[in-house]
mmCIF file of C-alpha atoms in Angstrom:
data_model
loop_
_atom_site.group_PDB
_atom_site.id
_atom_site.type_symbol
_atom_site.label_atom_id
_atom_site.label_comp_id
_atom_site.label_asym_id
_atom_site.label_seq_id
_atom_site.Cartn_x
_atom_site.Cartn_y
_atom_site.Cartn_z
ATOM 1 C CA UNK L 2 -18.577 0.822 12.159
ATOM 2 C CA UNK L 3 -19.268 4.520 11.641
ATOM 3 C CA UNK L 4 -15.614 5.349 12.305
ATOM 4 C CA UNK L 5 -14.510 2.710 9.816
ATOM 5 C CA UNK L 6 -16.917 4.022 7.181
ATOM 6 C CA UNK L 7 -15.689 7.548 7.745
ATOM 7 C CA UNK L 8 -12.060 6.473 7.481
ATOM 8 C CA UNK L 9 -12.796 4.675 4.219
ATOM 9 C CA UNK L 10 -14.565 7.692 2.744
ATOM 10 C CA UNK L 11 -11.773 10.015 3.851
ATOM 11 C CA UNK L 12 -9.165 7.726 2.322
ATOM 12 C CA UNK L 13 -11.052 7.539 -0.966
ATOM 13 C CA UNK L 14 -11.447 11.321 -1.081
ATOM 14 C CA UNK L 15 -7.760 11.873 -0.342
ATOM 15 C CA UNK L 16 -6.755 9.368 -3.018
ATOM 16 C CA UNK L 17 -9.010 11.059 -5.561
ATOM 17 C CA UNK L 18 -7.605 14.488 -4.693
ATOM 18 C CA UNK L 19 -3.999 13.319 -5.053
ATOM 19 C CA UNK L 20 -4.729 11.680 -8.409
ATOM 20 C CA UNK L 21 -5.018 15.064 -10.096
ATOM 21 C CA UNK L 22 -1.462 16.058 -9.184
ATOM 22 C CA UNK L 23 1.089 16.446 -12.003
ATOM 23 C CA UNK L 24 3.201 13.676 -10.430
ATOM 24 C CA UNK L 25 0.796 11.485 -8.420
ATOM 25 C CA UNK L 26 3.357 8.738 -7.728
ATOM 26 C CA UNK L 27 5.583 11.185 -5.891
ATOM 27 C CA UNK L 28 2.670 12.721 -3.988
ATOM 28 C CA UNK L 29 1.367 9.316 -2.892
ATOM 29 C CA UNK L 30 4.876 8.427 -1.715
ATOM 30 C CA UNK L 31 5.257 11.623 0.311
ATOM 31 C CA UNK L 32 1.806 11.083 1.822
ATOM 32 C CA UNK L 33 2.835 7.566 2.879
ATOM 33 C CA UNK L 34 5.917 8.883 4.661
ATOM 34 C CA UNK L 35 4.071 11.719 6.388
ATOM 35 C CA UNK L 36 1.194 9.457 7.410
ATOM 36 C CA UNK L 37 3.528 6.763 8.706
ATOM 37 C CA UNK L 38 5.614 9.168 10.756
ATOM 38 C CA UNK L 39 2.507 10.905 12.125
ATOM 39 C CA UNK L 40 1.017 7.543 13.040
ATOM 40 C CA UNK L 41 4.189 6.580 14.883
ATOM 41 C CA UNK L 42 4.137 9.782 16.921
ATOM 42 C CA UNK L 43 0.433 9.267 17.653
ATOM 43 C CA UNK L 44 1.005 5.919 19.356
ATOM 44 C CA UNK L 45 2.002 7.369 22.736
ATOM 45 C CA UNK L 46 -0.872 9.870 23.182
ATOM 46 C CA UNK L 47 -3.336 7.320 21.829
ATOM 47 C CA UNK L 48 -2.095 4.760 24.334
ATOM 48 C CA UNK L 49 -2.435 7.289 27.142
ATOM 49 C CA UNK L 50 -5.984 8.136 26.063
ATOM 50 C CA UNK L 51 -6.973 4.464 25.995
ATOM 51 C CA UNK L 52 -5.349 3.842 29.377
ATOM 52 C CA UNK L 53 -7.219 6.790 30.883
ATOM 53 C CA UNK L 54 -10.690 6.261 29.408
ATOM 54 C CA UNK L 55 -10.722 3.000 27.462
ATOM 55 C CA UNK L 56 -12.636 2.997 24.178
ATOM 56 C CA UNK L 57 -14.053 6.456 24.947
ATOM 57 C CA UNK L 58 -10.513 7.790 25.139
ATOM 58 C CA UNK L 59 -9.674 6.249 21.776
ATOM 59 C CA UNK L 60 -12.651 7.880 20.076
ATOM 60 C CA UNK L 61 -11.968 11.195 21.807
ATOM 61 C CA UNK L 62 -8.415 11.062 20.457
ATOM 62 C CA UNK L 63 -9.810 10.465 16.960
ATOM 63 C CA UNK L 64 -12.124 13.481 17.300
ATOM 64 C CA UNK L 65 -9.279 15.734 18.443
ATOM 65 C CA UNK L 66 -6.957 14.500 15.679
ATOM 66 C CA UNK L 67 -9.663 15.110 13.070
ATOM 67 C CA UNK L 68 -10.262 18.629 14.377
ATOM 68 C CA UNK L 69 -6.538 19.389 14.196
ATOM 69 C CA UNK L 70 -6.173 18.366 10.539
ATOM 70 C CA UNK L 71 -9.584 19.613 9.331
ATOM 71 C CA UNK L 72 -8.307 23.125 8.412
ATOM 72 C CA UNK L 73 -5.908 21.510 5.947
ATOM 73 C CA UNK L 74 -8.872 20.458 3.808
ATOM 74 C CA UNK L 75 -9.079 23.989 2.458
ATOM 75 C CA UNK L 76 -5.811 23.362 0.657
ATOM 76 C CA UNK L 77 -7.139 20.450 -1.383
ATOM 77 C CA UNK L 78 -6.891 21.223 -5.117
ATOM 78 C CA UNK L 79 -9.824 21.060 -7.482
ATOM 79 C CA UNK L 80 -9.803 18.040 -9.804
ATOM 80 C CA UNK L 81 -7.280 18.687 -12.549
ATOM 81 C CA UNK L 82 -9.655 18.409 -15.487
ATOM 82 C CA UNK L 83 -12.327 20.481 -13.732
ATOM 83 C CA UNK L 84 -9.820 23.201 -12.905
ATOM 84 C CA UNK L 85 -8.682 23.328 -16.509
ATOM 85 C CA UNK L 86 -12.223 23.354 -17.861
ATOM 86 C CA UNK L 87 -11.560 20.141 -19.764
ATOM 87 C CA UNK L 88 -13.461 16.901 -19.958
ATOM 88 C CA UNK L 89 -12.468 14.347 -17.329
ATOM 89 C CA UNK L 90 -9.817 11.947 -18.577
ATOM 90 C CA UNK L 91 -11.211 8.469 -18.038
ATOM 91 C CA UNK L 92 -9.656 6.058 -20.487
ATOM 92 C CA UNK L 93 -8.838 2.449 -21.052
ATOM 93 C CA UNK L 94 -11.151 0.613 -18.743
ATOM 94 C CA UNK L 95 -9.459 -2.580 -19.899
ATOM 95 C CA UNK L 96 -6.020 -1.378 -18.811
ATOM 96 C CA UNK L 97 -7.392 -0.140 -15.504
ATOM 97 C CA UNK L 98 -9.085 -3.493 -14.935
ATOM 98 C CA UNK L 99 -5.753 -5.284 -15.338
ATOM 99 C CA UNK L 100 -4.058 -2.963 -12.853
ATOM 100 C CA UNK L 101 -6.952 -3.293 -10.400
ATOM 101 C CA UNK L 102 -6.832 -7.087 -10.625
ATOM 102 C CA UNK L 103 -3.072 -7.030 -10.076
ATOM 103 C CA UNK L 104 -3.467 -4.702 -7.082
ATOM 104 C CA UNK L 105 -6.121 -7.009 -5.592
ATOM 105 C CA UNK L 106 -3.964 -10.124 -5.982
ATOM 106 C CA UNK L 107 -0.901 -8.351 -4.615
ATOM 107 C CA UNK L 108 -2.796 -7.313 -1.476
ATOM 108 C CA UNK L 109 -4.344 -10.766 -1.053
ATOM 109 C CA UNK L 110 -1.023 -12.566 -1.332
ATOM 110 C CA UNK L 111 0.877 -10.231 0.951
ATOM 111 C CA UNK L 112 -1.739 -10.202 3.697
ATOM 112 C CA UNK L 113 -2.071 -13.981 3.495
ATOM 113 C CA UNK L 114 1.367 -14.186 5.115
ATOM 114 C CA UNK L 115 1.214 -10.965 7.130
ATOM 115 C CA UNK L 116 -1.837 -12.185 9.047
ATOM 116 C CA UNK L 117 0.127 -15.209 10.260
ATOM 117 C CA UNK L 118 3.289 -13.335 11.229
ATOM 118 C CA UNK L 119 2.541 -13.890 14.915
ATOM 119 C CA UNK L 120 2.248 -17.631 14.358
ATOM 120 C CA UNK L 121 5.502 -17.697 12.396
ATOM 121 C CA UNK L 122 7.220 -15.745 15.188
ATOM 122 C CA UNK L 123 5.861 -18.137 17.811
ATOM 123 C CA UNK L 124 7.172 -21.124 15.864
ATOM 124 C CA UNK L 125 10.599 -19.445 15.877
ATOM 125 C CA UNK L 126 10.483 -18.956 19.645
ATOM 126 C CA UNK L 127 9.955 -15.184 19.455
ATOM 127 C CA UNK L 128 7.682 -13.849 22.210
ATOM 128 C CA UNK L 129 4.794 -11.503 21.464
ATOM 129 C CA UNK L 130 6.444 -8.384 22.916
ATOM 130 C CA UNK L 131 9.612 -8.878 20.893
ATOM 131 C CA UNK L 132 7.602 -9.582 17.754
ATOM 132 C CA UNK L 133 5.558 -6.407 18.237
ATOM 133 C CA UNK L 134 8.729 -4.346 18.640
ATOM 134 C CA UNK L 135 10.267 -5.928 15.532
ATOM 135 C CA UNK L 136 7.180 -5.191 13.438
ATOM 136 C CA UNK L 137 6.904 -1.619 14.730
ATOM 137 C CA UNK L 138 10.542 -0.842 13.950
ATOM 138 C CA UNK L 139 10.661 -2.608 10.571
ATOM 139 C CA UNK L 140 7.463 -0.915 9.406
ATOM 140 C CA UNK L 141 8.784 2.479 10.451
ATOM 141 C CA UNK L 142 12.066 1.800 8.659
ATOM 142 C CA UNK L 143 10.056 0.499 5.711
ATOM 143 C CA UNK L 144 8.826 4.037 5.112
ATOM 144 C CA UNK L 145 12.226 4.561 3.527
ATOM 145 C CA UNK L 146 10.744 2.608 0.629
ATOM 146 C CA UNK L 147 8.110 5.295 0.149
ATOM 147 C CA UNK L 148 10.836 7.911 0.506
ATOM 148 C CA UNK L 149 12.776 6.175 -2.246
ATOM 149 C CA UNK L 150 9.698 6.225 -4.474
ATOM 150 C CA UNK L 151 9.298 9.953 -3.824
ATOM 151 C CA UNK L 152 12.904 10.598 -4.837
ATOM 152 C CA UNK L 153 12.815 8.325 -7.880
ATOM 153 C CA UNK L 154 9.437 9.396 -9.242
ATOM 154 C CA UNK L 155 9.157 8.448 -12.910
ATOM 155 C CA UNK L 156 12.827 8.815 -13.818
ATOM 156 C CA UNK L 157 12.921 5.196 -14.974
ATOM 157 C CA UNK L 158 9.220 4.890 -15.770
ATOM 158 C CA UNK L 159 6.667 2.817 -13.925
ATOM 159 C CA UNK L 160 7.407 -0.729 -15.037
ATOM 160 C CA UNK L 161 10.805 -1.232 -13.405
ATOM 161 C CA UNK L 162 9.947 0.300 -9.995
ATOM 162 C CA UNK L 163 6.549 -1.363 -9.627
ATOM 163 C CA UNK L 164 7.402 -4.828 -10.897
ATOM 164 C CA UNK L 165 10.721 -4.715 -9.057
ATOM 165 C CA UNK L 166 9.083 -3.840 -5.740
ATOM 166 C CA UNK L 167 6.450 -6.555 -6.204
ATOM 167 C CA UNK L 168 9.300 -9.015 -6.755
ATOM 168 C CA UNK L 169 11.047 -7.795 -3.589
ATOM 169 C CA UNK L 170 7.931 -8.382 -1.492
ATOM 170 C CA UNK L 171 7.523 -11.859 -2.960
ATOM 171 C CA UNK L 172 11.118 -12.770 -2.092
ATOM 172 C CA UNK L 173 10.729 -11.244 1.379
ATOM 173 C CA UNK L 174 7.601 -13.273 2.111
ATOM 174 C CA UNK L 175 9.413 -16.399 0.931
ATOM 175 C CA UNK L 176 12.229 -15.699 3.395
ATOM 176 C CA UNK L 177 9.680 -14.982 6.139
ATOM 177 C CA UNK L 178 7.919 -18.295 5.640
ATOM 178 C CA UNK L 179 11.258 -20.122 5.523
ATOM 179 C CA UNK L 180 12.920 -18.118 8.348
ATOM 180 C CA UNK L 181 15.001 -20.201 10.744
ATOM 181 C CA UNK L 182 15.723 -17.647 13.446
ATOM 182 C CA UNK L 183 15.106 -14.132 14.712
ATOM 183 C CA UNK L 184 17.669 -12.645 12.299
ATOM 184 C CA UNK L 185 15.862 -14.041 9.285
ATOM 185 C CA UNK L 186 12.531 -12.923 10.729
ATOM 186 C CA UNK L 187 13.772 -9.343 11.163
ATOM 187 C CA UNK L 188 15.410 -9.169 7.722
ATOM 188 C CA UNK L 189 12.369 -10.613 5.950
ATOM 189 C CA UNK L 190 9.995 -8.145 7.601
ATOM 190 C CA UNK L 191 12.287 -5.210 6.863
ATOM 191 C CA UNK L 192 12.650 -6.023 3.172
ATOM 192 C CA UNK L 193 8.928 -6.724 2.953
ATOM 193 C CA UNK L 194 8.120 -3.296 4.401
ATOM 194 C CA UNK L 195 10.585 -1.563 2.069
ATOM 195 C CA UNK L 196 9.111 -3.286 -0.982
ATOM 196 C CA UNK L 197 5.502 -2.779 0.076
ATOM 197 C CA UNK L 198 5.800 0.929 0.828
ATOM 198 C CA UNK L 199 7.773 1.433 -2.390
ATOM 199 C CA UNK L 200 5.129 -0.346 -4.479
ATOM 200 C CA UNK L 201 2.018 1.386 -3.164
ATOM 201 C CA UNK L 202 2.649 4.865 -4.670
ATOM 202 C CA UNK L 203 3.253 3.296 -8.088
ATOM 203 C CA UNK L 204 0.073 1.224 -7.921
ATOM 204 C CA UNK L 205 -2.002 4.295 -7.086
ATOM 205 C CA UNK L 206 -0.088 6.572 -9.447
ATOM 206 C CA UNK L 207 -0.619 4.196 -12.362
ATOM 207 C CA UNK L 208 -4.358 4.153 -11.697
ATOM 208 C CA UNK L 209 -4.342 7.943 -11.383
ATOM 209 C CA UNK L 210 -2.733 8.163 -14.824
ATOM 210 C CA UNK L 211 -5.798 6.430 -16.254
ATOM 211 C CA UNK L 212 -8.208 8.866 -14.570
ATOM 212 C CA UNK L 213 -7.064 12.205 -13.179
ATOM 213 C CA UNK L 214 -10.320 12.510 -11.197
ATOM 214 C CA UNK L 215 -9.067 9.625 -9.056
ATOM 215 C CA UNK L 216 -11.911 7.174 -9.529
ATOM 216 C CA UNK L 217 -9.736 4.236 -10.574
ATOM 217 C CA UNK L 218 -7.329 4.971 -7.721
ATOM 218 C CA UNK L 219 -10.170 5.144 -5.198
ATOM 219 C CA UNK L 220 -11.558 1.849 -6.490
ATOM 220 C CA UNK L 221 -8.046 0.424 -6.261
ATOM 221 C CA UNK L 222 -7.721 1.240 -2.563
ATOM 222 C CA UNK L 223 -11.073 -0.436 -1.965
ATOM 223 C CA UNK L 224 -10.157 -3.561 -3.922
ATOM 224 C CA UNK L 225 -6.806 -3.761 -2.157
ATOM 225 C CA UNK L 226 -8.631 -3.620 1.177
ATOM 226 C CA UNK L 227 -10.894 -6.463 0.060
ATOM 227 C CA UNK L 228 -7.868 -8.465 -1.055
ATOM 228 C CA UNK L 229 -6.142 -7.819 2.265
ATOM 229 C CA UNK L 230 -9.261 -8.943 4.123
ATOM 230 C CA UNK L 231 -9.531 -12.155 2.094
ATOM 231 C CA UNK L 232 -5.834 -12.969 2.433
ATOM 232 C CA UNK L 233 -6.040 -14.428 5.963
ATOM 233 C CA UNK L 234 -9.016 -16.609 5.001
ATOM 234 C CA UNK L 235 -7.183 -18.003 1.978
ATOM 235 C CA UNK L 236 -4.061 -18.570 4.061
ATOM 236 C CA UNK L 237 -6.084 -20.224 6.804
ATOM 237 C CA UNK L 238 -7.477 -22.760 4.352
ATOM 238 C CA UNK L 239 -4.002 -23.587 3.090
ATOM 239 C CA UNK L 240 -2.452 -23.773 6.562
ATOM 240 C CA UNK L 241 -5.251 -25.937 7.905
ATOM 241 C CA UNK L 242 -4.603 -28.527 5.228
ATOM 242 C CA UNK L 243 -0.934 -28.441 4.301
ATOM 243 C CA UNK L 244 1.241 -25.983 6.255
ATOM 244 C CA UNK L 245 3.653 -23.214 5.296
ATOM 245 C CA UNK L 246 4.937 -24.689 2.025
ATOM 246 C CA UNK L 247 1.663 -24.311 0.110
ATOM 247 C CA UNK L 248 1.177 -20.912 1.776
ATOM 248 C CA UNK L 249 4.352 -19.766 0.065
ATOM 249 C CA UNK L 250 2.973 -21.187 -3.179
ATOM 250 C CA UNK L 251 -0.191 -19.113 -2.726
ATOM 251 C CA UNK L 252 1.826 -15.931 -2.237
ATOM 252 C CA UNK L 253 4.071 -16.581 -5.231
ATOM 253 C CA UNK L 254 1.081 -17.456 -7.420
ATOM 254 C CA UNK L 255 -0.712 -14.228 -6.503
ATOM 255 C CA UNK L 256 2.440 -12.199 -7.115
ATOM 256 C CA UNK L 257 3.234 -13.944 -10.383
ATOM 257 C CA UNK L 258 -0.241 -13.408 -11.809
ATOM 258 C CA UNK L 259 -0.159 -9.781 -10.628
ATOM 259 C CA UNK L 260 3.116 -9.217 -12.492
ATOM 260 C CA UNK L 261 1.684 -10.825 -15.643
ATOM 261 C CA UNK L 262 -1.364 -8.542 -15.483
ATOM 262 C CA UNK L 263 0.604 -5.381 -14.776
ATOM 263 C CA UNK L 264 3.522 -5.777 -17.186
ATOM 264 C CA UNK L 265 1.747 -5.009 -20.504
ATOM 265 C CA UNK L 266 -0.052 -1.974 -19.090
ATOM 266 C CA UNK L 267 3.090 -0.537 -17.514
ATOM 267 C CA UNK L 268 5.105 -1.154 -20.677
ATOM 268 C CA UNK L 269 2.563 0.694 -22.787
ATOM 269 C CA UNK L 270 2.321 3.629 -20.380
ATOM 270 C CA UNK L 271 6.114 3.945 -20.286
ATOM 271 C CA UNK L 272 6.256 3.969 -24.095
ATOM 272 C CA UNK L 273 3.580 6.669 -24.231
ATOM 273 C CA UNK L 274 5.470 8.765 -21.690
ATOM 274 C CA UNK L 275 8.684 8.404 -23.693
ATOM 275 C CA UNK L 276 6.937 9.449 -26.914
ATOM 276 C CA UNK L 277 5.341 12.426 -25.170
ATOM 277 C CA UNK L 278 8.684 13.521 -23.745
ATOM 278 C CA UNK L 279 10.312 13.184 -27.168
ATOM 279 C CA UNK L 280 7.554 15.262 -28.743
ATOM 280 C CA UNK L 281 7.938 18.018 -26.160
ATOM 281 C CA UNK L 282 11.691 18.031 -26.707
#
């Protein structure tokens, strides 16, 4: 419990720090890639620590990893508005509320299916070991989505990348639910990972745009975690009564409402950015 609380606080602090960057979408994307790659490399030593000392080994590994990265904290920037001596930029609570609600629904819908991936794999005749390998590889490859977000940045604004990636994850979950073999299972998980990791930097970057101190973004990560936690419960209710068909309906409904909530905010922010760029030109 203490470790989980600490991880949550550290994540919120990191999100808040990144929100003050000139291009938060790109920074969040780079952080996703670095964190994903580091996590992949950490699997082997973590497994060895657990094999050698059980839970004590796991916590010892966490202590050592924390000690290794702790010196990097000195490089964290001061909040943008504080560093500039300006008032903090917190604006448009209504717009932020729409983005937060969309983020929550997106996380709920995606995790509703993700939590039952093992069951879907079992129904397709895929054993647990093969499924675990598929998920590990597809999630690692999915980091290319975050890499794409880092390269794209805001060249085409926020609306097209974010709504497009939400649509990709919705289609991928539909294919996952309707998969008929291991090939479909692999492809659906790969496209889901690409869309998910592409979307996350734009969700957080949009919230950072509405508050460069990072409070909306930090709240967003918390709400997304709540949505992800509630997803399996919502899916379980649907599966218990009606099976995979209505589960797909749940996912599409969450994604559709999320798109409807996000679209007007993203459109307005893109227009403001275009006007600002024209004024500077």
